[in-house]
Tab-separated table of C-alpha atoms in Angstrom:
chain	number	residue	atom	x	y	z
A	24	UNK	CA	11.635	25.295	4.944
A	25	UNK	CA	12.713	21.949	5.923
A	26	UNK	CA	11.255	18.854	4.746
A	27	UNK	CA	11.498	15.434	4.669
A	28	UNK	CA	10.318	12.757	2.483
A	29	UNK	CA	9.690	9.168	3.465
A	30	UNK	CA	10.131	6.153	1.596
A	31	UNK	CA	12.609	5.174	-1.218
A	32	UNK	CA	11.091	4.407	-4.588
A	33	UNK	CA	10.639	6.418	-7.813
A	34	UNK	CA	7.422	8.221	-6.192
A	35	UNK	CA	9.153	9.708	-3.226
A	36	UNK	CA	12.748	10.517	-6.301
A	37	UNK	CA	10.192	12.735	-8.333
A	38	UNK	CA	8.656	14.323	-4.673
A	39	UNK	CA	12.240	15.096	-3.907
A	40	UNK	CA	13.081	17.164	-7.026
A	41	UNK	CA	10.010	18.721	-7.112
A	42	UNK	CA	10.578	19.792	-3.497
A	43	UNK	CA	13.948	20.838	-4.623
A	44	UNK	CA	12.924	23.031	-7.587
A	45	UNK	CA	10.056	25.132	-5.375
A	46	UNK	CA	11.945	25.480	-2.506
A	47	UNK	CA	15.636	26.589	-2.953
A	48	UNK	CA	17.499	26.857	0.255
A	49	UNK	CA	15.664	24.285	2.366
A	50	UNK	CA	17.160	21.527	3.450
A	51	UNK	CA	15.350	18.540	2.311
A	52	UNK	CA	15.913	14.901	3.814
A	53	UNK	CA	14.702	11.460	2.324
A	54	UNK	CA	14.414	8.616	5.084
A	55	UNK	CA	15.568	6.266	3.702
A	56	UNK	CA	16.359	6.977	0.045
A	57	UNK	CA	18.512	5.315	-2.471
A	58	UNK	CA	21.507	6.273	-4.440
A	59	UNK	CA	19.317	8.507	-6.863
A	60	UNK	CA	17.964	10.231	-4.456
A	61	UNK	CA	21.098	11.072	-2.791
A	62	UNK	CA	21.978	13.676	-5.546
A	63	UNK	CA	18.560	15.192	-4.599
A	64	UNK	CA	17.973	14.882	-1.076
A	65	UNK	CA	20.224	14.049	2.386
A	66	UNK	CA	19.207	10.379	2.845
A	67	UNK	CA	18.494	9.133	6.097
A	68	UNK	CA	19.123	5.619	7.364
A	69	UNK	CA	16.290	4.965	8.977
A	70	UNK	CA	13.510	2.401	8.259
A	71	UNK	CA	10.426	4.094	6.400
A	72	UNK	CA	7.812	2.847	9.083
A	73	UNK	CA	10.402	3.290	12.378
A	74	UNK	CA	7.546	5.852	13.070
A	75	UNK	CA	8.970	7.155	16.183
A	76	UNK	CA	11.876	7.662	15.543
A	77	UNK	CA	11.086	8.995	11.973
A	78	UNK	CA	9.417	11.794	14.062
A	79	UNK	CA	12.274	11.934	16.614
A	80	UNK	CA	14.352	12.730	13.810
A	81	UNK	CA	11.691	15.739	12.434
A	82	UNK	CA	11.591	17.227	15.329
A	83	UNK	CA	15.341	17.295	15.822
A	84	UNK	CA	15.736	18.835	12.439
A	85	UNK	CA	13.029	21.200	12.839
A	86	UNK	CA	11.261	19.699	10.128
A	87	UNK	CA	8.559	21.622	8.929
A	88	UNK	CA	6.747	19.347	6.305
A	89	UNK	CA	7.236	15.627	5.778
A	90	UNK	CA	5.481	14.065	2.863
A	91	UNK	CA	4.609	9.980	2.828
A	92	UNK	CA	5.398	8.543	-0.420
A	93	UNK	CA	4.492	5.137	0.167
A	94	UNK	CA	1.527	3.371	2.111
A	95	UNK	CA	3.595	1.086	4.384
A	96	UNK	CA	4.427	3.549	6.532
A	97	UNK	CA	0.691	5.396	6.844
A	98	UNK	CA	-0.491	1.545	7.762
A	99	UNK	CA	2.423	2.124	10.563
A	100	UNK	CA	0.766	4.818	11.856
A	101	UNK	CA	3.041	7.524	10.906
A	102	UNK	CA	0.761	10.598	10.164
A	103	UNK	CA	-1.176	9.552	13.706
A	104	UNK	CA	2.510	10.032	15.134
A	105	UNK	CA	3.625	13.073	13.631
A	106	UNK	CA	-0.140	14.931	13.903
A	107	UNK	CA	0.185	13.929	17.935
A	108	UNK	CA	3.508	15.569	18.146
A	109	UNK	CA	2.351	18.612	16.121
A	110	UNK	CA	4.568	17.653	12.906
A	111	UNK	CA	2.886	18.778	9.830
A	112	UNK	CA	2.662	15.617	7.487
A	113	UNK	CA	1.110	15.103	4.253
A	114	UNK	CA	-0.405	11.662	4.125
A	115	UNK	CA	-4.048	9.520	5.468
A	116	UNK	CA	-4.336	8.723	9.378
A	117	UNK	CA	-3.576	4.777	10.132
A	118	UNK	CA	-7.656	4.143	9.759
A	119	UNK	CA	-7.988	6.013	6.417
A	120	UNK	CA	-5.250	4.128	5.251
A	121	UNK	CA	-7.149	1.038	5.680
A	122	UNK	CA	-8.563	1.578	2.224
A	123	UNK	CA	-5.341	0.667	0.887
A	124	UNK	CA	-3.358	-1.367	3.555
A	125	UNK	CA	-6.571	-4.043	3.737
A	126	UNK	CA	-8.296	-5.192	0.504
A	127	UNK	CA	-11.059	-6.540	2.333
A	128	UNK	CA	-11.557	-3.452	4.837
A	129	UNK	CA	-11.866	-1.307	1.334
A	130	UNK	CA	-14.787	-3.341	0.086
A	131	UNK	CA	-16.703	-3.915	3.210
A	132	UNK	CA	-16.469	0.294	2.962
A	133	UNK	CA	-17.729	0.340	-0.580
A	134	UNK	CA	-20.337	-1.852	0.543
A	135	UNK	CA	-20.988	0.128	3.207
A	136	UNK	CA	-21.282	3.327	1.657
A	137	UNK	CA	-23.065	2.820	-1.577
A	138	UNK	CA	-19.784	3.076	-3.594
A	139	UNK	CA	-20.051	0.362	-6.638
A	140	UNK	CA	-17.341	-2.395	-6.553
A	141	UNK	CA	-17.039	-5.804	-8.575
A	142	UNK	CA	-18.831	-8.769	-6.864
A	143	UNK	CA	-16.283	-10.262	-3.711
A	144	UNK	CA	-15.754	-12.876	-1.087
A	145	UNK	CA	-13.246	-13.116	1.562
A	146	UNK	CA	-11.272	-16.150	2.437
A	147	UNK	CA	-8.747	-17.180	5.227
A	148	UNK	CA	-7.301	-20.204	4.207
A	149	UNK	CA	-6.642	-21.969	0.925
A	150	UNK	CA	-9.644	-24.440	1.746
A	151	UNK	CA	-12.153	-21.934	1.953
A	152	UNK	CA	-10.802	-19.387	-1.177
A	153	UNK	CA	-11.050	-23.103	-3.128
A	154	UNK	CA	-14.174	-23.950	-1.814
A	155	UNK	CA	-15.440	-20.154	-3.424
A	156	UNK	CA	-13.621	-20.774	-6.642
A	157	UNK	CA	-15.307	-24.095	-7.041
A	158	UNK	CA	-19.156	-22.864	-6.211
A	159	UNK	CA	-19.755	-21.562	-9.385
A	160	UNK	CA	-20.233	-17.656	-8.386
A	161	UNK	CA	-17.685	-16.296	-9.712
A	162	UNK	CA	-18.584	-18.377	-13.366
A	163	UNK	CA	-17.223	-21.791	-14.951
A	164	UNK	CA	-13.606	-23.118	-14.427
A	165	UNK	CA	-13.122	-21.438	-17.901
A	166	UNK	CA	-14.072	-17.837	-16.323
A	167	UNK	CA	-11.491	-14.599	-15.274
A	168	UNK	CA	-11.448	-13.838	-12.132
A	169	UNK	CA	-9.154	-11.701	-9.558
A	170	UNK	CA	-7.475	-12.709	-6.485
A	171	UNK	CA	-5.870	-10.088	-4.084
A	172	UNK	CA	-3.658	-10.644	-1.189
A	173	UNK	CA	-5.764	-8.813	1.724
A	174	UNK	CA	-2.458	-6.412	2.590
A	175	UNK	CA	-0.040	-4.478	1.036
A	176	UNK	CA	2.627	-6.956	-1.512
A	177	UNK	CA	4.443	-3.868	-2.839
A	178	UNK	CA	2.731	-4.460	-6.112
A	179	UNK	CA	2.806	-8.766	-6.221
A	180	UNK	CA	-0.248	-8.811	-4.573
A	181	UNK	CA	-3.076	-9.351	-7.344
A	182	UNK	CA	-3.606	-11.441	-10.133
A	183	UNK	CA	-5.974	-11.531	-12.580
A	184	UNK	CA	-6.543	-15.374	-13.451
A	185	UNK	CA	-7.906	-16.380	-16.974
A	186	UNK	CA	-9.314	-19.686	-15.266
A	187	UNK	CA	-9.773	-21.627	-12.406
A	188	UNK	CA	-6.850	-23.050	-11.967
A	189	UNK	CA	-4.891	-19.882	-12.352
A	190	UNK	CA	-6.758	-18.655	-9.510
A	191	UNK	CA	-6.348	-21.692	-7.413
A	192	UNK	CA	-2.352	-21.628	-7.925
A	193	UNK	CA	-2.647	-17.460	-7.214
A	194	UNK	CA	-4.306	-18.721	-3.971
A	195	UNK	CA	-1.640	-20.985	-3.119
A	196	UNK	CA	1.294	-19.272	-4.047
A	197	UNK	CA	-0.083	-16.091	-1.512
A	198	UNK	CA	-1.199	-18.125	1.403
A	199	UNK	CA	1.293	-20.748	1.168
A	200	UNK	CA	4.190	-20.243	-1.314
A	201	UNK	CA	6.071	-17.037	0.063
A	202	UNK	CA	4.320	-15.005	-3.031
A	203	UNK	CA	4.165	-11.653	-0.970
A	204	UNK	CA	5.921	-11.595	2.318
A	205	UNK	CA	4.381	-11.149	5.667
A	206	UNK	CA	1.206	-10.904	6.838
A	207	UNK	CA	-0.535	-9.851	3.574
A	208	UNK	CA	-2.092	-13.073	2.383
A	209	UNK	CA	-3.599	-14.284	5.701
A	210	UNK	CA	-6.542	-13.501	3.871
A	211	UNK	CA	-7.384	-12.739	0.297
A	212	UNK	CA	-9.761	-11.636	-1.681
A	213	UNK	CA	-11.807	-12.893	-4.408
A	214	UNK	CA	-13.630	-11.202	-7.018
A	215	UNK	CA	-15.276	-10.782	-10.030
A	216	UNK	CA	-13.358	-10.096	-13.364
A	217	UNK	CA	-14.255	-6.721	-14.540
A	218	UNK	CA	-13.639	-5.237	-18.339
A	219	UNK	CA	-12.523	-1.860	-18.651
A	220	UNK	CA	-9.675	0.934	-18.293
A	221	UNK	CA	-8.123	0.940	-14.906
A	222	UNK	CA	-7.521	4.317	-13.574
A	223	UNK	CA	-5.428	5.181	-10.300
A	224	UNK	CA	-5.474	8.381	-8.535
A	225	UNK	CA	-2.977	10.383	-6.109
């Protein structure tokens, strides 16, 4: 069996050599791997959310599995691709991947649906997200509280501010300072500090 893995971090390294060890024989790509994963996998050079031709190269290949290891390229689209060509893929449609790709989309959809979240409020410009800091609902200037970029940072995207301040600079630093790149802090999310073990699921 062919298959290809996308993306180029340790995730899609320990996807690769488990894909190696089960299926001996196959060819296995990684588009676009590293170095380590070369010893693994046949890296491709191509650009983890260059969705089409990602799936121009599957079908080529007669790729018969590809696995997403990262989100940027579900928020690309890439299982909507590959499902409309009839390329099996392991990974969330571009709407279910929402949940992750938009902060604020995932909370409207707890709200939505019953599922408990902390306390939020969305912002779109550093005026507003100070103007929520400074109303008192999210406590004192002495209080924790968490500020998210609304997209994906590749993990720079949150902090967890002990006080006011901290979350005002947090605010800044997204929207203004070059903190994650892109689009992800057009907006940003603010919310209440929580206490407890955090927990993340595959």
């Amino acid at each position: 069996m062919n298959a290809l893995v996308i993306g180029s971090g340790g995730r899609e390294h320990a996807l690769c050599r488990a894909l190696k060890r089960g299926a001996r024989g196959a060819r296995l790509f990684c588009a676009p791997g590293n170095a380590g994963i070369a010893d693994t996998a046949e890296c491709v050079p191509l650009s983890a959310t260059d969705v089409s031709t990602l799936a121009d190269f599957a079908e080529r290949e007669r790729v018969e599995l590809t696995i997403v290891g990262g989100e940027a390229p579900l928020a690309a689209g890439l299982a909507d691709e590959f499902a409309r060509r009839g390329l099996l893929v392991a990974g969330p449609t571009r709407e279910a991947a929402r949940l992750e790709s938009s902060k604020a989309f995932a909370k409207d959809f707890m709200l939505r649906h019953n599922v408990p979240t902390a306390r939020h409020r969305v912002a779109s410009s550093v005026e507003e997200a100070r103007g929520i800091l400074r109303s008192g609902e999210f406590g004192t200037e002495q209080s924790p509280v968490v500020v998210r970029a609304d997209g994906l940072a590749a993990g720079k995207g949150v902090v967890v501010a002990r006080t006011r301040v901290e979350a005002e600079r947090a605010v800044h630093e997204m929207m203004l300072g070059g903190r994650v790149g892109g689009d992800a802090a057009r907006r940003v999310v603010i919310e209440e500090a929580l206490a407890g073990r955090e927990a993340s699921l595959l």
